[in-house]
PDB file of C-alpha atoms and ligand atoms in Angstrom:
ATOM      1  CA  UNK A   1      16.381   6.864  17.567  1.00  0.00           C
ATOM      2  CA  UNK A   2      14.217   4.183  15.980  1.00  0.00           C
ATOM      3  CA  UNK A   3      14.382   2.449  12.640  1.00  0.00           C
ATOM      4  CA  UNK A   4      11.027   1.285  11.320  1.00  0.00           C
ATOM      5  CA  UNK A   5      10.317  -0.941   8.358  1.00  0.00           C
ATOM      6  CA  UNK A   6       7.804   0.602   5.962  1.00  0.00           C
ATOM      7  CA  UNK A   7       6.475  -2.341   3.966  1.00  0.00           C
ATOM      8  CA  UNK A   8       4.777  -2.017   0.602  1.00  0.00           C
ATOM      9  CA  UNK A   9       1.208  -3.304   0.307  1.00  0.00           C
ATOM     10  CA  UNK A  10      -0.533  -5.251  -2.417  1.00  0.00           C
ATOM     11  CA  UNK A  11      -4.277  -5.541  -2.996  1.00  0.00           C
ATOM     12  CA  UNK A  12      -5.510  -9.102  -3.440  1.00  0.00           C
ATOM     13  CA  UNK A  13      -8.984  -7.689  -3.936  1.00  0.00           C
ATOM     14  CA  UNK A  14     -10.016  -4.110  -4.717  1.00  0.00           C
ATOM     15  CA  UNK A  15     -13.465  -2.896  -5.606  1.00  0.00           C
ATOM     16  CA  UNK A  16     -15.136   0.506  -5.535  1.00  0.00           C
ATOM     17  CA  UNK A  17     -18.627   0.086  -4.100  1.00  0.00           C
ATOM     18  CA  UNK A  18     -20.011   3.595  -3.798  1.00  0.00           C
ATOM     19  CA  UNK A  19     -19.324   7.294  -3.681  1.00  0.00           C
ATOM     20  CA  UNK A  20     -19.889   9.702  -0.799  1.00  0.00           C
ATOM     21  CA  UNK A  21     -21.422  13.143  -1.131  1.00  0.00           C
ATOM     22  CA  UNK A  22     -17.996  14.658  -0.498  1.00  0.00           C
ATOM     23  CA  UNK A  23     -16.673  12.876  -3.593  1.00  0.00           C
ATOM     24  CA  UNK A  24     -14.663  10.178  -1.764  1.00  0.00           C
ATOM     25  CA  UNK A  25     -15.122   6.616  -2.974  1.00  0.00           C
ATOM     26  CA  UNK A  26     -16.007   3.715  -0.704  1.00  0.00           C
ATOM     27  CA  UNK A  27     -13.846   0.689  -1.334  1.00  0.00           C
ATOM     28  CA  UNK A  28     -13.733  -2.954  -0.332  1.00  0.00           C
ATOM     29  CA  UNK A  29     -10.203  -4.267  -0.378  1.00  0.00           C
ATOM     30  CA  UNK A  30      -8.079  -7.084   0.950  1.00  0.00           C
ATOM     31  CA  UNK A  31      -4.655  -5.623   1.591  1.00  0.00           C
ATOM     32  CA  UNK A  32      -1.501  -7.420   2.534  1.00  0.00           C
ATOM     33  CA  UNK A  33       1.929  -6.062   3.429  1.00  0.00           C
ATOM     34  CA  UNK A  34       4.899  -7.609   1.634  1.00  0.00           C
ATOM     35  CA  UNK A  35       8.605  -7.708   2.406  1.00  0.00           C
ATOM     36  CA  UNK A  36       9.659  -5.019  -0.108  1.00  0.00           C
ATOM     37  CA  UNK A  37      10.219  -2.083   2.235  1.00  0.00           C
ATOM     38  CA  UNK A  38      11.678   1.351   2.844  1.00  0.00           C
ATOM     39  CA  UNK A  39      13.718   1.869   5.993  1.00  0.00           C
ATOM     40  CA  UNK A  40      12.664   4.911   7.978  1.00  0.00           C
ATOM     41  CA  UNK A  41      14.774   6.217  10.834  1.00  0.00           C
ATOM     42  CA  UNK A  42      13.140   8.584  13.280  1.00  0.00           C
ATOM     43  CA  UNK A  43      14.721  10.701  15.961  1.00  0.00           C
ATOM     44  CA  UNK A  44      13.041  13.189  18.282  1.00  0.00           C
ATOM     45  CA  UNK A  45      14.877  15.773  20.389  1.00  0.00           C
ATOM     46  CA  UNK A  46      12.502  17.697  22.653  1.00  0.00           C
ATOM     47  CA  UNK A  47      13.112  21.452  22.648  1.00  0.00           C
ATOM     48  CA  UNK A  48      11.478  24.873  22.600  1.00  0.00           C
ATOM     49  CA  UNK A  49      11.305  25.162  18.808  1.00  0.00           C
ATOM     50  CA  UNK A  50       9.804  22.691  16.388  1.00  0.00           C
ATOM     51  CA  UNK A  51      11.506  21.651  13.185  1.00  0.00           C
ATOM     52  CA  UNK A  52      11.328  18.649  10.881  1.00  0.00           C
ATOM     53  CA  UNK A  53      14.286  17.535   8.784  1.00  0.00           C
ATOM     54  CA  UNK A  54      14.009  14.767   6.204  1.00  0.00           C
ATOM     55  CA  UNK A  55      16.917  13.111   4.411  1.00  0.00           C
ATOM     56  CA  UNK A  56      16.428  10.586   1.666  1.00  0.00           C
ATOM     57  CA  UNK A  57      18.443   8.074  -0.278  1.00  0.00           C
ATOM     58  CA  UNK A  58      17.623   5.535  -2.967  1.00  0.00           C
ATOM     59  CA  UNK A  59      15.371   7.672  -5.166  1.00  0.00           C
ATOM     60  CA  UNK A  60      16.088  11.319  -5.988  1.00  0.00           C
ATOM     61  CA  UNK A  61      12.499  11.860  -7.214  1.00  0.00           C
ATOM     62  CA  UNK A  62      11.129  11.699  -3.689  1.00  0.00           C
ATOM     63  CA  UNK A  63      10.344  15.099  -2.154  1.00  0.00           C
ATOM     64  CA  UNK A  64      12.154  15.834   1.122  1.00  0.00           C
ATOM     65  CA  UNK A  65      10.017  18.771   2.283  1.00  0.00           C
ATOM     66  CA  UNK A  66       6.400  19.211   3.361  1.00  0.00           C
ATOM     67  CA  UNK A  67       5.256  17.467   0.146  1.00  0.00           C
ATOM     68  CA  UNK A  68       6.509  14.219   1.626  1.00  0.00           C
ATOM     69  CA  UNK A  69       3.780  12.297   3.452  1.00  0.00           C
ATOM     70  CA  UNK A  70       6.297  11.179   6.090  1.00  0.00           C
ATOM     71  CA  UNK A  71       7.168  14.827   6.811  1.00  0.00           C
ATOM     72  CA  UNK A  72       3.475  15.705   7.097  1.00  0.00           C
ATOM     73  CA  UNK A  73       2.854  12.737   9.394  1.00  0.00           C
ATOM     74  CA  UNK A  74       5.537  14.049  11.776  1.00  0.00           C
ATOM     75  CA  UNK A  75       3.985  17.548  11.670  1.00  0.00           C
ATOM     76  CA  UNK A  76       0.513  16.198  12.456  1.00  0.00           C
ATOM     77  CA  UNK A  77       1.855  14.049  15.277  1.00  0.00           C
ATOM     78  CA  UNK A  78       3.499  17.022  16.971  1.00  0.00           C
ATOM     79  CA  UNK A  79       0.364  19.144  16.522  1.00  0.00           C
ATOM     80  CA  UNK A  80      -1.885  16.470  17.988  1.00  0.00           C
ATOM     81  CA  UNK A  81       0.348  15.711  20.979  1.00  0.00           C
ATOM     82  CA  UNK A  82       1.359  19.367  21.475  1.00  0.00           C
ATOM     83  CA  UNK A  83       4.996  18.239  21.707  1.00  0.00           C
ATOM     84  CA  UNK A  84       7.810  20.550  20.622  1.00  0.00           C
ATOM     85  CA  UNK A  85      11.262  19.729  19.376  1.00  0.00           C
ATOM     86  CA  UNK A  86      13.303  18.576  16.447  1.00  0.00           C
ATOM     87  CA  UNK A  87      12.238  15.568  14.372  1.00  0.00           C
ATOM     88  CA  UNK A  88      14.959  14.070  12.212  1.00  0.00           C
ATOM     89  CA  UNK A  89      13.771  11.609   9.596  1.00  0.00           C
ATOM     90  CA  UNK A  90      15.730   9.597   7.118  1.00  0.00           C
ATOM     91  CA  UNK A  91      14.158   7.402   4.423  1.00  0.00           C
ATOM     92  CA  UNK A  92      16.059   4.741   2.533  1.00  0.00           C
ATOM     93  CA  UNK A  93      13.723   4.319  -0.436  1.00  0.00           C
ATOM     94  CA  UNK A  94      13.297   0.886  -2.004  1.00  0.00           C
ATOM     95  CA  UNK A  95       9.571   0.794  -2.840  1.00  0.00           C
ATOM     96  CA  UNK A  96       8.922   1.943  -6.426  1.00  0.00           C
ATOM     97  CA  UNK A  97       7.129   5.296  -6.355  1.00  0.00           C
ATOM     98  CA  UNK A  98       3.660   6.023  -7.729  1.00  0.00           C
ATOM     99  CA  UNK A  99       3.224   2.336  -8.419  1.00  0.00           C
ATOM    100  CA  UNK A 100       0.127   1.347  -6.419  1.00  0.00           C
ATOM    101  CA  UNK A 101       2.281  -0.097  -3.616  1.00  0.00           C
ATOM    102  CA  UNK A 102       1.487   2.654  -1.070  1.00  0.00           C
ATOM    103  CA  UNK A 103       5.133   3.632  -0.551  1.00  0.00           C
ATOM    104  CA  UNK A 104       4.338   7.138   0.686  1.00  0.00           C
ATOM    105  CA  UNK A 105       1.623   5.866   3.027  1.00  0.00           C
ATOM    106  CA  UNK A 106       3.976   3.190   4.373  1.00  0.00           C
ATOM    107  CA  UNK A 107       6.616   5.846   5.165  1.00  0.00           C
ATOM    108  CA  UNK A 108       4.037   8.093   6.861  1.00  0.00           C
ATOM    109  CA  UNK A 109       2.743   5.152   8.904  1.00  0.00           C
ATOM    110  CA  UNK A 110       6.306   4.244   9.919  1.00  0.00           C
ATOM    111  CA  UNK A 111       6.850   7.800  11.176  1.00  0.00           C
ATOM    112  CA  UNK A 112       3.628   7.688  13.215  1.00  0.00           C
ATOM    113  CA  UNK A 113       4.519   4.302  14.739  1.00  0.00           C
ATOM    114  CA  UNK A 114       8.125   5.342  15.441  1.00  0.00           C
ATOM    115  CA  UNK A 115       7.407   8.790  16.860  1.00  0.00           C
ATOM    116  CA  UNK A 116       4.662   7.415  19.054  1.00  0.00           C
ATOM    117  CA  UNK A 117       7.006   4.804  20.484  1.00  0.00           C
ATOM    118  CA  UNK A 118       9.768   7.413  21.052  1.00  0.00           C
ATOM    119  CA  UNK A 119       7.270   9.680  22.806  1.00  0.00           C
ATOM    120  CA  UNK A 120       6.015   7.065  25.256  1.00  0.00           C
ATOM    121  CA  UNK A 121       3.012   5.794  23.268  1.00  0.00           C
ATOM    122  CA  UNK A 122       1.051   8.999  23.868  1.00  0.00           C
ATOM    123  CA  UNK A 123      -1.561   8.109  21.255  1.00  0.00           C
ATOM    124  CA  UNK A 124      -3.629   4.931  21.130  1.00  0.00           C
ATOM    125  CA  UNK A 125      -3.719   2.846  17.959  1.00  0.00           C
ATOM    126  CA  UNK A 126      -7.160   4.327  17.188  1.00  0.00           C
ATOM    127  CA  UNK A 127      -5.846   7.878  17.557  1.00  0.00           C
ATOM    128  CA  UNK A 128      -2.823   7.133  15.360  1.00  0.00           C
ATOM    129  CA  UNK A 129      -5.117   5.580  12.788  1.00  0.00           C
ATOM    130  CA  UNK A 130      -7.432   8.635  12.761  1.00  0.00           C
ATOM    131  CA  UNK A 131      -4.415  10.937  12.402  1.00  0.00           C
ATOM    132  CA  UNK A 132      -3.189   8.823   9.472  1.00  0.00           C
ATOM    133  CA  UNK A 133      -6.609   8.660   7.791  1.00  0.00           C
ATOM    134  CA  UNK A 134      -6.725  12.460   7.635  1.00  0.00           C
ATOM    135  CA  UNK A 135      -3.499  12.374   5.595  1.00  0.00           C
ATOM    136  CA  UNK A 136      -4.132   9.441   3.262  1.00  0.00           C
ATOM    137  CA  UNK A 137      -6.624   6.604   2.865  1.00  0.00           C
ATOM    138  CA  UNK A 138      -4.008   3.809   2.917  1.00  0.00           C
ATOM    139  CA  UNK A 139      -2.222   5.036   6.060  1.00  0.00           C
ATOM    140  CA  UNK A 140      -4.460   3.324   8.679  1.00  0.00           C
ATOM    141  CA  UNK A 141      -3.756  -0.029   7.021  1.00  0.00           C
ATOM    142  CA  UNK A 142      -0.038   0.747   6.764  1.00  0.00           C
ATOM    143  CA  UNK A 143       0.090   1.473  10.505  1.00  0.00           C
ATOM    144  CA  UNK A 144      -1.232  -2.022  11.198  1.00  0.00           C
ATOM    145  CA  UNK A 145       0.339  -4.151   8.438  1.00  0.00           C
ATOM    146  CA  UNK A 146      -0.295  -7.882   7.886  1.00  0.00           C
ATOM    147  CA  UNK A 147      -3.550  -8.778   6.166  1.00  0.00           C
ATOM    148  CA  UNK A 148      -6.788  -6.815   6.515  1.00  0.00           C
ATOM    149  CA  UNK A 149     -10.186  -6.306   5.003  1.00  0.00           C
ATOM    150  CA  UNK A 150     -10.288  -2.569   4.363  1.00  0.00           C
ATOM    151  CA  UNK A 151     -13.590  -0.727   3.849  1.00  0.00           C
ATOM    152  CA  UNK A 152     -15.045   2.777   3.962  1.00  0.00           C
ATOM    153  CA  UNK A 153     -12.562   5.136   2.345  1.00  0.00           C
ATOM    154  CA  UNK A 154      -9.767   3.043   3.879  1.00  0.00           C
ATOM    155  CA  UNK A 155     -10.318   3.913   7.530  1.00  0.00           C
ATOM    156  CA  UNK A 156     -12.269   0.779   8.524  1.00  0.00           C
ATOM    157  CA  UNK A 157      -9.982  -2.175   9.130  1.00  0.00           C
ATOM    158  CA  UNK A 158     -10.738  -5.728  10.011  1.00  0.00           C
ATOM    159  CA  UNK A 159      -7.526  -7.690  10.528  1.00  0.00           C
ATOM    160  CA  UNK A 160      -7.495 -11.114   8.894  1.00  0.00           C
ATOM    161  CA  UNK A 161      -4.818 -13.792   9.055  1.00  0.00           C
ATOM    162  CA  UNK A 162      -1.816 -12.837   6.910  1.00  0.00           C
ATOM    163  CA  UNK A 163      -1.464 -14.737   3.648  1.00  0.00           C
ATOM    164  CA  UNK A 164      -0.002 -18.201   4.100  1.00  0.00           C
ATOM    165  CA  UNK A 165       3.719 -18.513   3.369  1.00  0.00           C
ATOM    166  CA  UNK A 166       3.914 -18.026  -0.357  1.00  0.00           C
ATOM    167  CA  UNK A 167       6.252 -16.830  -3.055  1.00  0.00           C
ATOM    168  CA  UNK A 168       5.562 -13.498  -4.627  1.00  0.00           C
ATOM    169  CA  UNK A 169       7.081 -11.394  -7.342  1.00  0.00           C
ATOM    170  CA  UNK A 170       6.282  -7.693  -7.624  1.00  0.00           C
ATOM    171  CA  UNK A 171       7.194  -5.733 -10.741  1.00  0.00           C
ATOM    172  CA  UNK A 172       6.536  -2.397 -12.332  1.00  0.00           C
ATOM    173  CA  UNK A 173       7.540  -0.522 -15.409  1.00  0.00           C
ATOM    174  CA  UNK A 174       6.487   2.830 -16.825  1.00  0.00           C
ATOM    175  CA  UNK A 175       4.694   5.747 -15.244  1.00  0.00           C
ATOM    176  CA  UNK A 176       1.838   5.476 -12.782  1.00  0.00           C
ATOM    177  CA  UNK A 177      -1.576   6.966 -13.505  1.00  0.00           C
ATOM    178  CA  UNK A 178      -2.869   9.836 -11.426  1.00  0.00           C
ATOM    179  CA  UNK A 179      -5.296   8.504  -8.832  1.00  0.00           C
ATOM    180  CA  UNK A 180      -7.926  11.264  -9.483  1.00  0.00           C
ATOM    181  CA  UNK A 181      -7.790  10.408 -13.216  1.00  0.00           C
ATOM    182  CA  UNK A 182      -8.310   6.731 -12.327  1.00  0.00           C
ATOM    183  CA  UNK A 183     -11.335   7.397 -10.149  1.00  0.00           C
ATOM    184  CA  UNK A 184     -12.733   9.791 -12.769  1.00  0.00           C
ATOM    185  CA  UNK A 185     -12.529   7.064 -15.418  1.00  0.00           C
ATOM    186  CA  UNK A 186     -14.183   4.545 -13.098  1.00  0.00           C
ATOM    187  CA  UNK A 187     -16.945   7.084 -12.391  1.00  0.00           C
ATOM    188  CA  UNK A 188     -17.591   7.357 -16.146  1.00  0.00           C
ATOM    189  CA  UNK A 189     -17.820   3.585 -16.502  1.00  0.00           C
ATOM    190  CA  UNK A 190     -19.958   3.005 -13.394  1.00  0.00           C
ATOM    191  CA  UNK A 191     -22.346   5.980 -13.568  1.00  0.00           C
ATOM    192  CA  UNK A 192     -20.658   7.734 -10.665  1.00  0.00           C
ATOM    193  CA  UNK A 193     -21.301   4.731  -8.363  1.00  0.00           C
ATOM    194  CA  UNK A 194     -24.559   6.390  -7.287  1.00  0.00           C
ATOM    195  CA  UNK A 195     -26.098   2.926  -6.728  1.00  0.00           C
ATOM    196  CA  UNK A 196     -24.047   1.300  -3.952  1.00  0.00           C
ATOM    197  CA  UNK A 197     -22.823  -2.136  -5.075  1.00  0.00           C
ATOM    198  CA  UNK A 198     -23.770  -5.312  -3.215  1.00  0.00           C
ATOM    199  CA  UNK A 199     -21.049  -7.266  -1.399  1.00  0.00           C
ATOM    200  CA  UNK A 200     -19.315  -9.588  -3.840  1.00  0.00           C
ATOM    201  CA  UNK A 201     -18.998 -13.175  -2.514  1.00  0.00           C
ATOM    202  CA  UNK A 202     -15.535 -13.469  -4.084  1.00  0.00           C
ATOM    203  CA  UNK A 203     -14.179 -11.216  -1.346  1.00  0.00           C
ATOM    204  CA  UNK A 204     -15.274 -13.450   1.548  1.00  0.00           C
ATOM    205  CA  UNK A 205     -14.209 -16.568  -0.383  1.00  0.00           C
ATOM    206  CA  UNK A 206     -10.761 -15.033  -0.711  1.00  0.00           C
ATOM    207  CA  UNK A 207     -10.602 -14.362   3.045  1.00  0.00           C
ATOM    208  CA  UNK A 208     -11.546 -18.008   3.695  1.00  0.00           C
ATOM    209  CA  UNK A 209      -8.903 -19.141   1.213  1.00  0.00           C
ATOM    210  CA  UNK A 210      -6.292 -17.059   3.040  1.00  0.00           C
ATOM    211  CA  UNK A 211      -6.899 -18.883   6.308  1.00  0.00           C
ATOM    212  CA  UNK A 212      -7.360 -22.344   4.783  1.00  0.00           C
ATOM    213  CA  UNK A 213      -4.167 -22.195   2.704  1.00  0.00           C
ATOM    214  CA  UNK A 214      -6.056 -22.634  -0.576  1.00  0.00           C
ATOM    215  CA  UNK A 215      -5.133 -19.281  -2.070  1.00  0.00           C
ATOM    216  CA  UNK A 216      -3.430 -20.715  -5.151  1.00  0.00           C
ATOM    217  CA  UNK A 217      -6.637 -22.579  -6.026  1.00  0.00           C
ATOM    218  CA  UNK A 218      -8.754 -19.435  -5.745  1.00  0.00           C
ATOM    219  CA  UNK A 219      -7.549 -17.430  -8.722  1.00  0.00           C
ATOM    220  CA  UNK A 220     -11.151 -16.617  -9.723  1.00  0.00           C
ATOM    221  CA  UNK A 221     -11.619 -14.623  -6.476  1.00  0.00           C
ATOM    222  CA  UNK A 222      -8.777 -12.134  -6.977  1.00  0.00           C
ATOM    223  CA  UNK A 223     -10.091  -8.873  -8.395  1.00  0.00           C
ATOM    224  CA  UNK A 224      -8.993  -5.311  -9.050  1.00  0.00           C
ATOM    225  CA  UNK A 225     -11.487  -2.852 -10.562  1.00  0.00           C
ATOM    226  CA  UNK A 226      -8.591  -0.644 -11.765  1.00  0.00           C
ATOM    227  CA  UNK A 227      -7.716  -3.370 -14.278  1.00  0.00           C
ATOM    228  CA  UNK A 228     -10.744  -2.091 -16.257  1.00  0.00           C
ATOM    229  CA  UNK A 229      -9.013   1.178 -17.005  1.00  0.00           C
ATOM    230  CA  UNK A 230      -5.243   1.072 -16.465  1.00  0.00           C
ATOM    231  CA  UNK A 231      -3.927  -1.648 -18.857  1.00  0.00           C
ATOM    232  CA  UNK A 232      -5.319   0.125 -21.955  1.00  0.00           C
ATOM    233  CA  UNK A 233      -3.175   3.185 -21.145  1.00  0.00           C
ATOM    234  CA  UNK A 234      -0.242   1.296 -19.572  1.00  0.00           C
ATOM    235  CA  UNK A 235       0.395  -1.680 -21.899  1.00  0.00           C
ATOM    236  CA  UNK A 236       3.327  -2.936 -19.763  1.00  0.00           C
ATOM    237  CA  UNK A 237       0.783  -4.112 -17.202  1.00  0.00           C
ATOM    238  CA  UNK A 238      -0.504  -6.902 -19.423  1.00  0.00           C
ATOM    239  CA  UNK A 239       2.994  -7.723 -20.684  1.00  0.00           C
ATOM    240  CA  UNK A 240       4.215  -8.194 -17.107  1.00  0.00           C
ATOM    241  CA  UNK A 241       1.151 -10.244 -16.166  1.00  0.00           C
ATOM    242  CA  UNK A 242       1.683 -12.469 -19.178  1.00  0.00           C
ATOM    243  CA  UNK A 243       5.398 -12.948 -18.493  1.00  0.00           C
ATOM    244  CA  UNK A 244       4.663 -13.873 -14.877  1.00  0.00           C
ATOM    245  CA  UNK A 245       2.160 -16.485 -16.044  1.00  0.00           C
ATOM    246  CA  UNK A 246       4.662 -17.907 -18.504  1.00  0.00           C
ATOM    247  CA  UNK A 247       7.080 -18.275 -15.569  1.00  0.00           C
ATOM    248  CA  UNK A 248       4.501 -20.250 -13.594  1.00  0.00           C
ATOM    249  CA  UNK A 249       2.471 -17.623 -11.688  1.00  0.00           C
ATOM    250  CA  UNK A 250      -0.866 -19.070 -10.575  1.00  0.00           C
ATOM    251  CA  UNK A 251      -2.206 -15.548 -10.178  1.00  0.00           C
ATOM    252  CA  UNK A 252      -0.882 -12.303 -11.622  1.00  0.00           C
ATOM    253  CA  UNK A 253      -2.715  -9.075 -11.050  1.00  0.00           C
ATOM    254  CA  UNK A 254      -2.255  -5.330 -10.817  1.00  0.00           C
ATOM    255  CA  UNK A 255      -1.906  -3.844  -7.322  1.00  0.00           C
ATOM    256  CA  UNK A 256      -3.907  -0.735  -6.384  1.00  0.00           C
ATOM    257  CA  UNK A 257      -4.139   1.776  -9.187  1.00  0.00           C
ATOM    258  CA  UNK A 258      -1.048   0.225 -10.785  1.00  0.00           C
ATOM    259  CA  UNK A 259       1.048  -0.003 -12.746  1.00  0.00           C
ATOM    260  CA  UNK A 260       2.741  -2.511 -10.410  1.00  0.00           C
ATOM    261  CA  UNK A 261       1.787  -6.141 -10.843  1.00  0.00           C
ATOM    262  CA  UNK A 262       2.223  -8.990  -8.397  1.00  0.00           C
ATOM    263  CA  UNK A 263       2.424 -12.699  -9.134  1.00  0.00           C
ATOM    264  CA  UNK A 264       1.806 -15.599  -6.806  1.00  0.00           C
ATOM    265  CA  UNK A 265       3.976 -18.664  -7.389  1.00  0.00           C
ATOM    266  CA  UNK A 266       4.072 -22.188  -6.028  1.00  0.00           C
ATOM    267  CA  UNK A 267       7.861 -22.294  -5.656  1.00  0.00           C
ATOM    268  CA  UNK A 268      10.607 -19.813  -4.806  1.00  0.00           C
ATOM    269  CA  UNK A 269      12.455 -20.909  -7.961  1.00  0.00           C
ATOM    270  CA  UNK A 270       9.528 -19.923 -10.213  1.00  0.00           C
ATOM    271  CA  UNK A 271       9.255 -16.517  -8.519  1.00  0.00           C
ATOM    272  CA  UNK A 272      13.016 -15.939  -8.920  1.00  0.00           C
ATOM    273  CA  UNK A 273      12.891 -17.001 -12.580  1.00  0.00           C
ATOM    274  CA  UNK A 274      10.047 -14.522 -13.189  1.00  0.00           C
ATOM    275  CA  UNK A 275      11.973 -11.697 -11.523  1.00  0.00           C
ATOM    276  CA  UNK A 276      15.046 -12.429 -13.644  1.00  0.00           C
ATOM    277  CA  UNK A 277      12.956 -12.401 -16.851  1.00  0.00           C
ATOM    278  CA  UNK A 278      11.181  -9.189 -15.788  1.00  0.00           C
ATOM    279  CA  UNK A 279      14.448  -7.432 -14.998  1.00  0.00           C
ATOM    280  CA  UNK A 280      15.755  -8.432 -18.440  1.00  0.00           C
ATOM    281  CA  UNK A 281      12.639  -6.811 -19.897  1.00  0.00           C
ATOM    282  CA  UNK A 282      13.610  -3.592 -18.076  1.00  0.00           C
ATOM    283  CA  UNK A 283      11.140  -3.715 -15.176  1.00  0.00           C
ATOM    284  CA  UNK A 284      11.924  -3.093 -11.490  1.00  0.00           C
ATOM    285  CA  UNK A 285      11.179  -6.496 -10.043  1.00  0.00           C
ATOM    286  CA  UNK A 286      11.554  -8.139  -6.637  1.00  0.00           C
ATOM    287  CA  UNK A 287      10.997 -11.522  -5.070  1.00  0.00           C
ATOM    288  CA  UNK A 288       9.139 -10.979  -1.819  1.00  0.00           C
ATOM    289  CA  UNK A 289       6.871 -12.637   0.710  1.00  0.00           C
ATOM    290  CA  UNK A 290       3.840 -11.636   2.775  1.00  0.00           C
ATOM    291  CA  UNK A 291       4.616 -10.061   6.158  1.00  0.00           C
ATOM    292  CA  UNK A 292       2.852 -10.165   9.517  1.00  0.00           C
ATOM    293  CA  UNK A 293       1.235  -7.307  11.396  1.00  0.00           C
ATOM    294  CA  UNK A 294       3.666  -4.836  13.019  1.00  0.00           C
ATOM    295  CA  UNK A 295       3.812  -5.325  16.760  1.00  0.00           C
ATOM    296  CA  UNK A 296       2.499  -2.407  18.738  1.00  0.00           C
TER     297      UNK A 296
HETATM  298  P1  ATP B   1      -1.010   4.388  -3.328  1.00  0.00           P
HETATM  299  O1  ATP B   1      -0.840   2.929  -3.605  1.00  0.00           O
HETATM  300  O2  ATP B   1      -1.267   4.705  -1.861  1.00  0.00           O
HETATM  301  O3  ATP B   1      -1.938   5.097  -4.272  1.00  0.00           O
HETATM  302  P2  ATP B   1       1.421   4.871  -4.714  1.00  0.00           P
HETATM  303  O4  ATP B   1       2.282   3.692  -4.378  1.00  0.00           O
HETATM  304  O5  ATP B   1       0.731   4.814  -6.014  1.00  0.00           O
HETATM  305  O6  ATP B   1       0.418   5.094  -3.549  1.00  0.00           O
HETATM  306  P3  ATP B   1       3.465   6.645  -3.728  1.00  0.00           P
HETATM  307  O7  ATP B   1       4.728   5.919  -4.008  1.00  0.00           O
HETATM  308  O8  ATP B   1       2.991   6.670  -2.323  1.00  0.00           O
HETATM  309  O9  ATP B   1       2.288   6.178  -4.695  1.00  0.00           O
HETATM  310  O10 ATP B   1       3.710   8.156  -4.244  1.00  0.00           O
HETATM  311  C1  ATP B   1       2.816   8.935  -4.962  1.00  0.00           C
HETATM  312  C2  ATP B   1       3.360  10.367  -4.992  1.00  0.00           C
HETATM  313  O11 ATP B   1       3.402  10.876  -3.664  1.00  0.00           O
HETATM  314  C3  ATP B   1       4.782  10.451  -5.515  1.00  0.00           C
HETATM  315  O12 ATP B   1       4.788  10.792  -6.858  1.00  0.00           O
HETATM  316  C4  ATP B   1       5.449  11.501  -4.634  1.00  0.00           C
HETATM  317  O13 ATP B   1       5.601  12.744  -5.281  1.00  0.00           O
HETATM  318  C5  ATP B   1       4.533  11.717  -3.444  1.00  0.00           C
HETATM  319  N1  ATP B   1       5.153  11.307  -2.152  1.00  0.00           N
HETATM  320  C6  ATP B   1       5.022  11.978  -1.018  1.00  0.00           C
HETATM  321  N2  ATP B   1       5.661  11.353  -0.014  1.00  0.00           N
HETATM  322  C7  ATP B   1       6.229  10.248  -0.516  1.00  0.00           C
HETATM  323  C8  ATP B   1       7.025   9.199   0.045  1.00  0.00           C
HETATM  324  N3  ATP B   1       7.372   9.190   1.324  1.00  0.00           N
HETATM  325  N4  ATP B   1       7.381   8.196  -0.779  1.00  0.00           N
HETATM  326  C9  ATP B   1       7.010   8.209  -2.077  1.00  0.00           C
HETATM  327  N5  ATP B   1       6.297   9.191  -2.659  1.00  0.00           N
HETATM  328  C10 ATP B   1       5.886  10.207  -1.891  1.00  0.00           C
END
């Protein structure tokens, strides 16, 4: 049996730069795993028949059948490796759901990492990543963790140094938007992205700032295209951003397609003060820190 951490991710930078003929959008994103995490336990008992059992605690909204990405990741792994037996999964859910923090992808990635280790590392990292990409665009990144420049539809990863030690708060309140609705709205605003966008220099400046420890001075480089469309329909986003700034955040921005917001603070005390104020407002809020790549 293995227990894997499934860390949430935040997007320090997220742009949509084009659209493929199959309707998928090309993105450019800087993703970073943070210490808010689900705990995923994985057990595999080889046998003649195949079955997958998933138990969950911490959030009764999470599906525990084949609608769960972690369940589907186990199914795909067995298909690909032609292994048979019983997979027993258990997820202790802490990451807010449908919040732009990639909780489902993190769980699926944890299952792929854990099962692969239990089964003698049958698949290479590239094979695991391809298996994950077929299930969800954020899964390849979630297999790797740490910091990465993510391009294509999410399948192209270039690891970058993890964010320097810093103090983060992550908060969310209210319902998430549906991702197809979000992309549809962006299509309307950007003429279907039929003209691929040029590379924005803010993205490479942000990568430089990550390695040179000058992130807090680079607030003008953080960017999330979904901030064009989500705050008007989810007013808590701007309220949370504002409250974080009042508590000393140097940067506060929505993660992914929202409605979660993260803030970057100079001191642990400021981050804790923000979390306390956000919880009083009724938000789910956590102090957290950036995490390193998972070891393979
Ligand atoms: P992303 O940032 O990748 O867009 P998200 O954080 O917005 O993801 P998730 O928490 O991954 O969203 O969940 C979105 C939906 O996926 C949920 O409403 C839920 O029904 C379904 N889902 C399937 N598997 C899981 C899982 N393991 N954890 C959470 N949600 C899951």
